[in-house]
Every structure is written in structure tokens, then in C-alpha cells.
XYZ file of C-alpha atoms in Angstrom:
695
model
C 42.959 47.400 -207.724
C 40.728 49.354 -205.335
C 37.577 48.011 -204.942
C 34.320 49.502 -202.619
C 31.211 47.354 -201.815
C 28.149 49.398 -200.726
C 25.110 47.541 -199.503
C 22.250 49.717 -198.445
C 19.626 48.284 -195.472
C 16.601 49.508 -194.020
C 18.833 50.766 -191.270
C 22.192 50.995 -192.184
C 24.400 51.521 -195.332
C 27.349 49.082 -195.270
C 30.655 50.272 -196.997
C 33.953 47.933 -197.205
C 37.003 48.752 -199.179
C 39.762 46.314 -200.211
C 43.020 47.112 -202.107
C 43.448 43.522 -203.849
C 47.256 44.251 -204.469
C 48.000 44.326 -200.771
C 44.816 42.655 -199.378
C 44.012 45.584 -196.908
C 40.306 46.128 -196.004
C 38.345 48.621 -194.008
C 34.915 48.698 -193.094
C 32.404 51.570 -192.249
C 28.734 51.457 -191.398
C 26.474 54.598 -191.668
C 22.869 55.306 -191.265
C 20.907 54.537 -194.341
C 19.148 58.188 -196.079
C 15.719 56.639 -196.684
C 14.407 59.366 -198.633
C 17.445 58.735 -200.621
C 19.628 56.094 -200.404
C 22.183 57.644 -202.483
C 23.194 60.316 -200.155
C 23.896 57.830 -197.372
C 25.906 55.734 -199.990
C 28.049 58.656 -201.086
C 28.474 60.010 -197.430
C 29.580 56.490 -196.390
C 32.300 56.138 -198.937
C 33.444 59.564 -198.162
C 33.684 58.927 -194.525
C 35.495 55.726 -195.165
C 38.193 57.304 -197.330
C 38.549 60.233 -194.944
C 39.060 57.762 -191.767
C 41.590 55.795 -193.475
C 43.378 58.242 -195.959
C 42.212 56.445 -198.873
C 42.393 58.393 -202.292
C 38.765 58.457 -203.314
C 40.092 59.300 -207.023
C 42.059 56.142 -206.963
C 39.133 53.746 -206.599
C 38.756 51.364 -209.525
C 35.461 49.795 -209.282
C 32.265 50.579 -206.829
C 30.123 47.374 -206.622
C 26.151 47.950 -205.073
C 23.413 45.916 -203.747
C 20.049 47.962 -203.939
C 16.600 47.627 -202.665
C 15.137 50.427 -205.116
C 13.504 48.139 -207.477
C 12.553 45.563 -204.715
C 10.742 48.450 -202.513
C 8.918 49.815 -205.387
C 7.786 46.362 -206.062
C 6.873 45.433 -202.412
C 5.125 48.926 -201.646
C 3.709 49.134 -204.926
C 5.315 52.681 -205.716
C 6.222 52.485 -209.442
C 5.673 54.344 -212.671
C 2.241 54.809 -214.461
C 2.552 52.001 -216.943
C 0.792 51.121 -220.239
C 0.566 47.985 -221.794
C 0.344 47.631 -225.580
C -0.562 43.633 -226.314
C -2.040 41.734 -229.018
C -5.645 41.991 -229.740
C -7.860 39.612 -227.548
C -5.667 39.501 -224.657
C -5.986 42.602 -223.007
C -6.859 41.325 -219.967
C -4.027 38.575 -219.684
C -2.301 40.072 -217.229
C -5.253 40.034 -214.809
C -6.466 36.541 -215.712
C -2.835 34.914 -214.871
C -3.215 31.085 -215.209
C -6.717 30.533 -213.142
C -3.908 29.339 -210.529
C -4.550 30.506 -206.819
C -1.588 30.936 -204.606
C -3.126 29.177 -201.920
C -5.607 26.622 -203.166
C -7.914 26.788 -200.110
C -7.663 29.824 -198.663
C -10.936 32.390 -199.606
C -9.274 35.351 -198.159
C -5.889 35.267 -200.145
C -4.119 37.783 -201.845
C -3.827 37.624 -205.736
C -1.609 40.677 -206.370
C -1.777 40.704 -210.067
C -5.714 41.116 -209.411
C -6.025 43.514 -206.758
C -3.106 45.597 -207.587
C -1.850 45.127 -211.321
C 1.346 46.957 -212.161
C -0.920 47.834 -215.035
C -4.066 49.334 -214.493
C -6.955 47.887 -216.839
C -7.589 51.699 -218.401
C -3.727 51.681 -219.351
C -3.886 48.431 -221.145
C -4.498 48.704 -224.996
C -4.607 46.439 -227.788
C -3.487 46.369 -231.434
C -3.873 44.269 -234.629
C -0.666 42.199 -235.038
C 0.005 38.609 -234.923
C 2.852 36.192 -235.346
C 2.126 32.785 -236.123
C 4.159 29.250 -235.745
C 3.938 26.475 -237.768
C 5.983 23.629 -237.315
C 8.114 25.230 -234.651
C 8.644 28.055 -236.743
C 7.543 31.751 -236.659
C 6.074 33.727 -239.264
C 4.190 37.084 -239.337
C 0.182 35.832 -239.648
C -0.949 39.534 -239.115
C 0.967 42.747 -239.831
C 1.304 45.122 -237.176
C -1.034 48.202 -237.216
C 1.517 50.885 -236.730
C -1.353 53.627 -236.978
C -3.031 51.992 -234.109
C 0.346 51.877 -232.027
C 0.696 55.606 -232.595
C -2.876 56.468 -231.328
C -2.398 54.228 -228.170
C 0.790 56.222 -227.634
C -0.751 59.293 -227.974
C -3.478 58.585 -225.246
C -1.143 56.947 -223.092
C 0.946 60.742 -223.199
C -2.359 62.599 -222.410
C -3.157 60.023 -219.464
C 0.363 60.898 -218.140
C 1.836 57.311 -218.761
C 5.550 57.321 -217.926
C 6.367 53.703 -218.974
C 5.137 51.521 -221.965
C 5.607 47.628 -221.950
C 4.968 45.954 -224.974
C 4.144 42.248 -225.169
C 2.923 40.164 -228.157
C 2.190 36.822 -228.452
C 4.927 34.362 -229.689
C 7.593 37.437 -229.657
C 10.163 35.293 -228.200
C 10.130 33.324 -231.700
C 10.263 36.509 -233.464
C 10.598 39.619 -231.827
C 10.207 42.056 -235.022
C 6.919 43.696 -234.017
C 7.757 44.143 -230.459
C 10.996 45.729 -231.703
C 9.005 48.024 -234.666
C 6.955 49.427 -231.553
C 10.209 50.233 -229.787
C 11.683 52.128 -232.623
C 8.306 54.380 -233.150
C 8.421 55.212 -229.157
C 11.998 56.092 -229.502
C 11.607 58.180 -232.774
C 8.008 60.233 -231.643
C 7.868 59.884 -228.098
C 11.401 59.514 -226.452
C 9.999 60.525 -222.964
C 8.771 57.098 -222.328
C 10.771 54.704 -220.522
C 9.994 51.502 -223.000
C 9.959 47.904 -222.208
C 9.661 45.062 -224.541
C 9.224 41.460 -223.293
C 11.147 39.847 -225.920
C 14.313 41.661 -224.793
C 13.651 41.103 -220.844
C 12.353 37.546 -220.971
C 12.270 35.642 -224.793
C 11.068 32.614 -222.953
C 7.305 30.831 -223.774
C 4.538 31.072 -221.033
C 2.740 34.662 -221.997
C 1.740 35.409 -218.626
C 5.078 35.277 -216.911
C 6.704 36.974 -219.880
C 3.943 39.752 -219.668
C 4.349 39.820 -215.781
C 7.892 40.059 -215.895
C 8.151 42.895 -218.396
C 5.450 44.746 -216.539
C 7.413 44.593 -213.307
C 10.157 45.962 -215.396
C 8.079 48.894 -216.774
C 6.876 49.520 -213.359
C 9.988 49.681 -211.570
C 12.081 51.114 -214.674
C 11.875 54.779 -214.258
C 12.642 54.959 -210.426
C 15.395 52.844 -210.872
C 16.761 54.364 -213.739
C 16.737 58.174 -211.965
C 18.425 56.484 -209.039
C 21.138 55.343 -211.163
C 21.745 58.583 -212.942
C 21.613 60.433 -209.547
C 23.944 58.180 -207.992
C 26.532 58.153 -210.861
C 26.118 61.948 -210.647
C 26.905 62.030 -206.894
C 29.800 59.703 -207.377
C 31.428 62.034 -209.877
C 30.721 64.947 -208.012
C 32.648 63.453 -205.195
C 35.465 63.008 -207.092
C 34.671 59.124 -207.409
C 34.900 58.458 -211.276
C 34.942 54.963 -211.722
C 32.508 51.893 -212.910
C 29.287 51.447 -211.150
C 28.648 47.739 -210.946
C 25.102 46.681 -209.444
C 24.391 43.435 -208.005
C 21.564 41.422 -209.769
C 19.143 38.587 -208.358
C 21.583 35.638 -210.191
C 24.517 36.000 -208.000
C 26.569 38.544 -210.597
C 26.790 42.015 -211.404
C 25.700 44.214 -214.421
C 27.126 47.472 -215.347
C 24.609 50.508 -214.844
C 23.589 50.888 -218.291
C 22.237 47.146 -218.427
C 20.509 47.610 -215.120
C 18.949 51.106 -216.147
C 16.934 49.012 -219.006
C 16.730 45.935 -217.041
C 16.122 46.654 -213.187
C 13.925 43.958 -212.868
C 17.163 41.960 -212.570
C 17.849 43.709 -209.443
C 14.621 42.662 -207.278
C 16.890 40.396 -205.075
C 19.891 42.281 -205.493
C 20.765 42.734 -201.675
C 19.941 39.410 -200.535
C 21.932 37.920 -203.487
C 24.747 39.595 -202.024
C 24.233 38.315 -198.718
C 24.125 34.635 -200.177
C 27.622 35.231 -201.424
C 29.174 36.938 -198.543
C 27.717 33.717 -196.780
C 29.404 31.655 -199.369
C 32.639 33.335 -198.956
C 32.518 32.870 -195.178
C 32.555 29.396 -195.614
C 35.131 28.721 -198.135
C 37.201 30.906 -195.431
C 36.527 27.892 -193.043
C 36.418 25.029 -195.455
C 32.698 24.507 -194.927
C 30.673 23.757 -198.161
C 27.387 23.083 -196.798
C 25.573 25.986 -195.309
C 22.601 27.760 -194.133
C 23.202 31.565 -195.039
C 21.114 33.302 -192.252
C 21.382 37.033 -192.864
C 19.662 39.305 -190.082
C 19.220 42.965 -190.502
C 17.121 45.240 -189.085
C 14.123 44.535 -190.665
C 14.158 41.358 -192.274
C 15.910 38.065 -192.443
C 16.969 36.494 -195.761
C 17.734 32.553 -195.719
C 19.749 30.838 -198.100
C 21.313 27.379 -199.123
C 24.815 26.669 -199.953
C 26.000 23.203 -200.835
C 28.733 21.492 -202.565
C 27.191 22.404 -205.957
C 27.193 26.120 -204.578
C 24.133 27.954 -204.050
C 20.428 27.266 -204.669
C 18.353 28.891 -207.197
C 14.834 29.208 -207.694
C 13.002 27.043 -209.840
C 10.585 28.589 -212.794
C 7.472 27.776 -210.645
C 8.824 29.439 -207.541
C 10.399 32.858 -208.940
C 8.532 35.498 -207.620
C 8.642 38.943 -205.808
C 5.710 40.128 -203.911
C 3.492 37.494 -205.495
C 4.215 38.434 -208.947
C 5.654 35.679 -210.975
C 8.739 36.185 -212.611
C 10.905 34.788 -215.325
C 14.745 35.968 -214.628
C 17.425 34.157 -212.764
C 17.415 33.988 -208.935
C 19.101 32.892 -206.066
C 16.682 30.987 -203.884
C 16.328 33.084 -201.135
C 13.477 33.179 -198.418
C 12.872 36.298 -196.593
C 10.898 36.950 -193.129
C 9.948 40.084 -191.420
C 12.234 39.665 -188.649
C 15.314 41.624 -187.635
C 16.674 44.194 -185.019
C 13.839 46.580 -185.620
C 10.918 44.189 -185.077
C 8.226 45.242 -182.907
C 6.963 43.358 -180.343
C 3.279 43.776 -178.935
C 0.176 42.165 -177.757
C -2.309 41.629 -180.490
C -6.034 41.734 -180.733
C -6.337 38.452 -179.458
C -4.170 38.938 -176.705
C -1.230 36.965 -177.956
C 2.483 38.157 -177.729
C 3.585 38.838 -181.113
C 7.106 39.940 -182.579
C 7.198 41.326 -186.229
C 6.892 41.838 -189.212
C 6.024 45.547 -188.343
C 9.671 47.210 -187.844
C 11.139 50.415 -186.317
C 13.076 50.695 -189.447
C 16.235 53.409 -189.130
C 13.957 56.058 -188.449
C 12.589 56.384 -185.501
C 14.144 52.981 -185.092
C 14.294 51.184 -182.014
C 13.573 53.280 -178.963
C 17.225 52.667 -177.791
C 17.988 54.755 -180.794
C 16.793 58.207 -179.237
C 15.202 59.330 -182.314
C 11.290 59.129 -180.830
C 10.471 55.371 -181.087
C 9.277 54.315 -177.813
C 7.991 50.482 -179.437
C 10.080 47.694 -177.959
C 12.062 46.128 -180.551
C 14.370 42.834 -180.751
C 17.227 45.517 -180.416
C 15.739 47.167 -177.258
C 15.238 43.645 -175.870
C 18.976 42.577 -176.385
C 20.005 45.310 -174.842
C 17.966 45.094 -171.740
C 19.315 41.402 -171.454
C 22.890 43.166 -171.315
C 23.723 41.378 -174.581
C 24.668 44.924 -176.403
C 27.178 47.080 -174.837
C 26.148 50.860 -175.343
C 29.622 52.043 -174.984
C 30.674 50.147 -178.227
C 27.850 50.317 -180.542
C 29.533 50.843 -183.647
C 32.648 51.259 -182.095
C 31.320 53.848 -179.842
C 30.622 56.212 -182.916
C 26.705 55.881 -182.294
C 25.196 56.531 -178.845
C 22.375 54.572 -177.826
C 20.296 54.968 -174.634
C 19.917 51.808 -172.513
C 16.879 53.705 -170.081
C 14.916 54.242 -173.112
C 14.788 50.391 -173.988
C 14.199 49.437 -170.635
C 11.127 51.692 -170.638
C 9.605 50.524 -173.700
C 10.184 46.898 -172.748
C 8.927 47.593 -169.436
C 5.708 49.075 -170.680
C 5.074 45.905 -172.801
C 6.045 43.886 -169.679
C 3.383 45.779 -167.643
C 0.524 44.592 -170.152
C 1.916 40.993 -170.367
C 2.036 40.658 -166.504
C 5.620 39.617 -166.992
C 9.066 40.838 -165.275
C 11.264 43.080 -167.218
C 13.702 40.164 -168.019
C 11.247 37.726 -168.711
C 9.646 39.760 -171.297
C 12.706 40.957 -173.014
C 13.619 37.052 -173.224
C 10.246 36.381 -174.371
C 10.797 38.844 -177.280
C 13.838 36.900 -177.993
C 12.327 33.613 -177.935
C 9.819 34.252 -180.496
C 11.610 36.265 -182.811
C 14.264 33.139 -182.505
C 11.442 30.739 -183.227
C 9.885 32.532 -185.969
C 13.087 32.486 -187.602
C 13.707 28.896 -187.106
C 10.457 27.947 -188.333
C 11.483 29.906 -191.626
C 14.859 27.912 -192.042
C 12.624 24.496 -191.524
C 10.623 25.888 -194.701
C 13.894 25.707 -196.715
C 15.311 22.887 -195.645
C 13.361 20.195 -194.195
C 10.375 21.191 -196.348
C 12.848 20.586 -199.183
C 14.541 17.499 -198.219
C 17.584 19.181 -196.473
C 18.689 17.988 -192.759
C 19.547 20.864 -191.392
C 21.588 19.031 -188.609
C 24.010 18.517 -191.849
C 25.027 22.328 -191.994
C 26.505 24.854 -190.566
C 24.745 28.050 -189.978
C 26.359 30.993 -191.406
C 25.547 34.094 -189.005
C 25.453 37.202 -190.990
C 24.240 40.866 -191.272
C 24.092 43.088 -188.210
C 21.680 40.717 -186.254
C 22.794 37.588 -187.206
C 25.535 36.983 -184.550
C 23.375 38.034 -182.004
C 21.042 35.497 -182.273
C 22.052 32.769 -184.742
C 23.419 30.707 -182.002
C 20.145 30.378 -180.371
C 18.130 29.815 -183.555
C 20.991 26.745 -184.180
C 19.981 25.440 -180.831
C 16.312 25.222 -181.882
C 17.064 23.283 -185.065
C 19.880 21.038 -183.418
C 22.531 22.649 -185.832
C 25.830 21.915 -184.190
C 28.137 24.666 -185.603
C 27.649 28.389 -186.217
C 30.362 30.383 -188.399
C 30.736 34.084 -187.561
C 32.686 35.255 -190.650
C 35.202 38.349 -190.281
C 32.680 40.990 -190.942
C 29.374 39.912 -190.469
C 27.747 43.244 -190.109
C 28.739 43.950 -193.627
C 28.266 40.550 -195.026
C 26.251 41.733 -198.196
C 28.785 44.283 -198.895
C 31.504 41.756 -198.329
C 29.758 39.386 -200.758
C 29.783 42.044 -203.759
C 33.173 42.130 -203.795
C 33.510 38.011 -204.460
C 31.546 38.256 -207.586
C 31.583 38.568 -211.305
C 30.096 40.513 -214.084
C 27.413 37.979 -215.186
C 25.056 37.950 -218.187
C 22.381 35.565 -219.044
C 21.056 34.882 -222.601
C 17.924 32.202 -222.897
C 16.215 30.945 -226.013
C 12.941 28.763 -225.670
C 13.165 25.546 -228.103
C 11.183 22.228 -227.555
C 13.068 19.424 -228.124
C 12.263 16.069 -227.036
C 15.316 13.446 -226.311
C 13.587 10.728 -228.514
C 13.476 13.522 -231.385
C 16.452 15.446 -230.650
C 18.144 17.478 -233.566
C 21.676 17.851 -232.480
C 23.017 20.036 -235.329
C 20.215 22.635 -234.330
C 21.207 22.550 -230.345
C 24.591 23.175 -231.299
C 23.713 26.035 -233.597
C 21.760 27.411 -231.127
C 24.097 27.257 -228.189
C 26.863 28.859 -230.618
C 24.489 31.815 -231.479
C 23.978 32.388 -227.697
C 27.497 31.723 -226.715
C 28.225 34.810 -229.558
C 25.924 37.198 -228.332
C 27.080 37.028 -224.875
C 30.820 37.006 -225.476
C 30.017 40.089 -227.667
C 28.043 41.692 -224.573
C 31.089 41.076 -222.151
C 33.511 42.293 -225.028
C 31.726 45.338 -225.177
C 31.941 45.836 -221.504
C 35.684 45.829 -221.729
C 36.538 42.287 -221.085
C 39.219 40.652 -223.325
C 38.117 37.009 -224.207
C 40.640 35.125 -222.364
C 39.048 37.022 -219.076
C 35.471 35.275 -220.021
C 33.765 31.781 -219.223
C 30.462 30.529 -220.500
C 28.196 28.060 -218.793
C 25.375 26.061 -220.572
C 22.089 25.074 -219.251
C 19.139 23.431 -220.424
C 15.618 23.816 -218.744
C 14.312 20.115 -218.984
C 11.200 18.266 -217.954
C 9.696 15.055 -218.705
C 7.041 15.341 -221.749
C 3.891 16.325 -220.387
C 5.094 17.898 -217.171
C 4.347 21.579 -216.574
C 7.198 22.939 -214.821
C 11.053 22.374 -215.814
C 14.290 22.021 -213.746
C 17.413 23.391 -214.632
C 20.477 21.289 -215.592
C 24.084 22.232 -216.759
C 25.514 21.120 -220.007
C 29.379 20.485 -220.956
C 30.522 22.650 -223.264
C 31.711 21.923 -226.647
C 29.956 19.810 -229.388
C 26.619 17.689 -228.256
C 26.859 14.435 -229.929
C 25.090 11.178 -229.708
C 27.789 9.608 -227.467
C 27.599 12.482 -224.954
C 23.944 13.701 -225.440
C 22.396 10.470 -223.091
C 24.442 12.314 -220.139
C 22.320 15.170 -220.816
C 19.181 12.987 -219.740
C 20.986 11.142 -217.017
C 21.651 14.430 -215.073
C 17.917 15.418 -215.722
C 16.874 12.265 -214.066
C 19.656 12.662 -211.328
C 18.316 16.355 -210.468
C 14.581 15.164 -210.754
C 15.461 12.629 -208.369
C 16.820 14.709 -206.104
C 14.174 17.335 -206.081
C 11.374 15.278 -206.082
C 12.495 11.940 -204.709
C 11.731 9.898 -208.084
C 12.766 9.713 -211.509
C 11.376 8.150 -214.794
C 14.356 6.605 -216.612
C 12.322 5.175 -219.697
C 10.521 8.375 -220.293
C 11.497 10.993 -223.017
C 13.035 14.418 -221.540
C 11.797 17.862 -223.226
C 14.172 20.677 -223.376
C 11.993 23.894 -223.142
C 14.684 26.460 -222.754
C 18.686 26.570 -223.569
C 20.714 29.098 -221.596
C 24.089 30.598 -221.846
C 25.462 32.314 -218.768
C 28.667 34.120 -219.621
C 30.976 35.357 -216.852
C 33.314 38.089 -216.854
C 36.129 37.422 -214.410
C 36.429 40.680 -211.706
C 39.091 41.347 -209.124
C 38.105 39.945 -205.913
C 38.522 40.729 -202.033
C 41.130 38.413 -200.403
C 41.522 36.478 -197.051
C 41.476 38.833 -194.280
C 44.405 38.530 -191.695
C 43.639 38.825 -188.247
C 46.516 37.413 -186.991
C 48.871 40.536 -186.538
C 50.019 41.853 -182.964
C 49.734 40.520 -179.638
C 46.730 38.355 -178.491
C 45.460 36.618 -175.610
C 42.070 36.496 -173.728
C 43.312 38.822 -171.235
C 44.287 41.379 -173.357
C 40.911 41.005 -175.325
C 39.111 41.605 -172.177
C 37.029 44.728 -171.963
C 35.016 44.548 -169.011
C 32.920 41.776 -166.970
C 29.115 42.745 -166.849
C 26.096 41.058 -166.038
C 23.948 39.391 -169.144
C 20.606 37.462 -169.104
C 20.270 33.787 -170.498
C 18.622 30.843 -169.988
C 20.760 28.085 -168.512
C 18.680 24.286 -167.751
C 15.329 26.013 -168.292
C 16.053 29.091 -165.810
C 16.679 32.238 -166.616
C 19.366 34.183 -164.704
C 22.219 36.354 -164.847
C 25.710 35.638 -165.617
C 28.804 37.781 -165.079
C 29.811 37.833 -168.881
C 33.053 38.854 -170.341
C 33.061 41.421 -173.062
C 36.275 40.771 -175.452
C 37.485 42.693 -178.260
C 37.187 40.773 -181.638
C 40.613 42.180 -182.634
C 42.677 40.914 -179.807
C 41.099 37.855 -179.365
C 43.547 34.715 -179.632
C 44.061 32.548 -182.684
C 42.973 29.336 -182.780
C 42.535 28.887 -179.057
C 38.942 28.185 -177.951
C 37.185 30.302 -175.223
C 33.774 29.678 -173.461
C 30.737 31.263 -173.497
C 28.791 33.189 -172.062
C 30.650 35.981 -173.400
C 30.162 38.786 -175.541
C 32.460 39.700 -178.773
C 32.623 43.403 -179.517
C 33.460 44.548 -183.134
C 32.301 47.764 -185.308
C 29.888 46.033 -187.420
C 28.054 43.883 -184.788
C 28.232 42.384 -181.729
C 28.275 38.311 -181.342
C 26.868 36.583 -178.672
C 27.976 33.267 -177.237
C 25.659 31.922 -174.746
C 26.437 29.117 -172.238
C 27.465 26.041 -172.929
C 29.232 27.004 -176.592
C 32.736 27.032 -177.421
C 33.983 29.409 -179.644
C 37.545 29.320 -181.849
C 38.715 32.432 -183.972
C 40.879 31.476 -187.029
C 43.564 33.630 -188.668
C 41.286 35.182 -191.228
C 38.445 36.279 -188.622
C 36.285 33.656 -188.791
C 34.626 32.441 -185.483
C 33.481 29.070 -185.322
C 30.977 28.063 -182.537
C 30.379 24.594 -181.395
C 26.913 24.183 -179.811
C 27.486 22.317 -176.589
C 31.265 22.417 -176.892
C 33.686 22.921 -174.214
C 36.582 25.003 -174.123
């Protein structure tokens, strides 16, 4: 199988090719085309194929991580969206749950009120009602179809592009929502249509409506992007499956994503966590903090022996909007190579979150940017080699970096190198604080983890960040600058099915649970078989969302496959007690447990990238040495210049320790090894850096 993974970032588009039969992998980076990212993506694939003599027509799958939906949500640049809901519930999206994101702030931003995805004038109600009696749904008030058609007529006159349907209790009986969808498809086919029961068949109407509204808001843009991308790929002779990364750590086909783009809101960052997990496996590390630093942002994830962490029901959100879709637990801050350094109105030295992006980019790119960035500061300190930036394929201008940093230095009254080092110190501490919020504040000791240095910027700053947090070891993977693209080639097709039930452990109907699981498993299996998988290629995972009776939020626990009976049901409750204690520090063994949702995740096994091989050829530090040049580091509290070796990674010796300070060059990134550290490269290309170690 021949696979290509493409991740589009704010500054660069990363491409990786692998042949699973031969184990050969090739990488490429190209600037992101911000106005239409699909142009840069296809160009990057064509450039890679041309450079390495790859037949573009032989590619079997293209895997893609995208930020189209994410950016539409963050920038609030989605479709004009209308909502049809149950009579009396027009303002549910505005009211929410009367919960404030920040309890004690009087200036806080409440996005669903300040900039709702559906303006109030486009929120309409119709007469209908699904009732519930003894846990079973029934039609209490018929759907007024004439009112639905009238509302749709109004939407068409108002220029609405996307229609969202959200009715009460549709998660138990979606018939009314489905009927509205049929009317739209029959009489108003130009509308992009979303029903809440298709997107999120779960209780909690505000979160369900918000999730469906987000899908409708970003849907037309995402659907148009996928159609344009598939057309570009076909025109370029790349006629193969397009698989899109989803927020749950799997991929889905383009047809599914066109209907449910809300699944992609953490597409790129999720791939980064998977790439970090893959890097950990290469070096036999299970406990990792994945630290993915790009041009605009830094993404932080946690991987343990149990796999990557997932967001809980109460913490799943994008741009402040609550969502009901499975997501890897990722925390993002505005800190990257393009982060701009400045003096704020109060005279404080700040770095980020504003970014120079890809265009104009850092001053050293020579594209018209003149503000000092993290990349410029790194270049001024001699930690970037202008002759080997992107393997020498992109020219950068040290004098422009010096001019931008010197201007800031004059404002601050500091020297050039002190200012450049100050920029890095501030941004590194900002990133360390972000890691603390995902580890220490969640009960993890970062000193018990390794830090996986990912992204184009991760290997440049990760060791300094690790020192701040007393993390003893940093892992730099084989292709750190394209980690998200690599992560795309480590995953499987993954679909989720969920059903809300309310069953307490002291009144459980085991026959009902087994019947529901069987139905969900049939649904997911059919989806995966429609996608071309045979039964033997499909695996099914079961989960319950549980809470103690009376609690407001639930925790997800795994459930063993097979029939649930009296003897093994107790294991389910015990698992919940254990997870609750791990999450909150206590459990209530005598309290009944309530199941609120049951889930089935179907996994269709995809071909994957193999272990890289960097062991070929003659290797020694002398052969790897490119040059010795001055670079500035702080040692024993003093900032000073060191004669610093620059090594080519492809020629580094295997399993032989070498000391910092040194600079390691490769196409997709530059790795900076400060003083008082020791690094060793393994045969698979992973570099392990011991903080405070000796060569």
C-alpha cells in the first residue's frame, strides 16, 4: 500500500509518503496557501512525487488533517444558519444553562450569547412535541408540516444557507426531525441540512442543539472545501480515497465528513497526539506529554499506559461553544514560531498570542513582516542555520531578524542577545504554564513523563521547557516537523454510535442493555462494511458514560465485549468507582451508579507507516559535522556564546551519546540541544535527550 498523509498548518503544509510494502518513507514541506489550503496541499503532494520519482497514480489513500472547520468556528466565519426548533424553545441556544464560563469574572466572554452561530431572527419554532412516559418516547403533538414549509420559505428569502433542526427528545425518537429533513431535500435541496439526532443523539438539549448548530455553521464551507479538494486531486491524477482526520483519533471518509464536519474540529491537533504516541512507541515510552509547536500555536496532549486522554462531557468545547462529540483532550495556546514579541500598553514585555502566520511571517522570511517573532529570536541567537532552513530550499534573512529584534531591544533598553533570549524565555514559560494546567492541575506529575518534541518548533524549545518543569527526558521523533502528518498514517477508520439511556445499577435491566449494544454494533458494522471493510477487519469497542445517581456530569468507562450478566456486571460498576477515584481522588462504593449513555466505537483497520530506518551508511560525529558556529545559551545564569557544532541528522552515529550544546539539522525542523544535556539517536531516527546528562 502507498499512503500519503498531509497536515495543513498555519505556516507550512506537511506531506509524508510511505510504502507499507518496502517501508520507504519520504517527507516534504511547502508553505500553506492560506486563501485556499487545497492548492498548497495538492502542490505539496505533486512536488513530493516529482522529487522522489513516485507515481502519483499508484497512491492508494490520502489521509488529511484539516483546520477548515476549526478556523470557521474560531473566526466566526461560517454559513448563514437557520434553526427550526420546538415551540417555546426559540431562545434555548441563547440561554444555555445559566452557567458562566468564569464564575467570578464581570467582563467574561460568553460566545453563545455574544456571537451565536444562529442569529435570533433565524431561529424559528414549529408546533410538534415528542413526549416521554416511563422512559419511552411517543408523539405528543404532531409535526406541523405546513409551518415547516413556511419557515423554509422565509429562510430562502433571507438568504439562509444552512438549516439546523433540533427538537426536544429527538434523541429518543427522531421521526419529526427526519421528516423535516425529507421536506428540505424534496422542496429546498439547496439548503445544507443538519438534524440534531443524527449529529448527537444524546440528552442535554442545549449541548445537542449547540453541536448541531456548529455542524450547520461550518458545514457548507467544509463540504465545499472537500469537493474542491477531491476535484483538484482527481485533476492531478491522484484518484484514490480521501480520508479525513477526526477529533476522536480516527479517520472518516469524505462523504461522512461532508455531512458531519463537526467531527473534524480538532483534526490537525488530534493527528499530532497520535504522532507523538507513535514516537513514544518507537522508543518504548508509554507516558508522554505531547508538545506540538507550530508557527501559530502549541498543542498539548497526554498519553499514558491507557492511551491518549479524552475530553470529558463537561470539558468538550471549541471556541467556547459546548459540543457533544468525542475528542482527544488537547489544550492549545497561542505560542509558536510566528508569535510576535512586543511591549504592551502597560510597558510589559509580552510574546503572543498574535502571530505573523505564514504571510508575511517572521521578519527573517523577507515577505514584508518587520515585527520580531520567536523564529527571529532563535535565528539571532544562532540556533537556526540560514543555510539549511528547510534543507536550504527556503531562503531566510538573518539581517532582517536582527533588525526586528534590535528595534524591540531599543524600546526595552536591553542588548540584542538579551532581548532575543528574553523572547524565548517568555514564550517557553508560557508553554510550561500550559503544560502545568494539563498535568499538575489534573493530578499528573510531569516529572514522571517524557516530553515528546513535535512540530517544526518543538525540537527548538522543548528541552528548555522540560528544564522549567523538571522533566528528565525529551523525545525528538524521526520526523518531528511533520508529526501530525505522520500521525495520520498511524490511525484507523473510526465511527462512533451513541444512545442515551438512564439505567441505575440497583435497577438494571441486563436484557435491555444487551439488546441496545447489539443494535448499535450492527449499525456501526454496517457503516464500516459500506466503507469497504470485511468483518474480520472490524473491531468493536464498548463504553458506558456513567455517574453516581444525582451527579451532573459523567465519566466514560470501557465495557468488555460479550453478554453482560449478573456475574460480570459488578466489574462495570467497580471500573467506574476506580475511574472516579483516579479523576477526582475519591469514590463512593456503596452509591448506585447510573448509566446515561452507551457507546460503540467501530474500528476498521487501515494500513500504517512502519518503523523508519536511519541505520544505513557510514556514521560518526565527524562525518555528521557540518560546521561549528557561535550560538547563545544561558549557562549557570549567564548568557554567553558557545562554539556550537551543527550536525546533519542523517549522518549521526547510532546509539552513541553526544553532548550539548549542539544543533541538529534536518529538512523538517532544527533540534536545539542546550549545554548540560546528552543526546542519543536510535536506529529508527528517534533522538532521546537526557536533561543534565553526560555524553
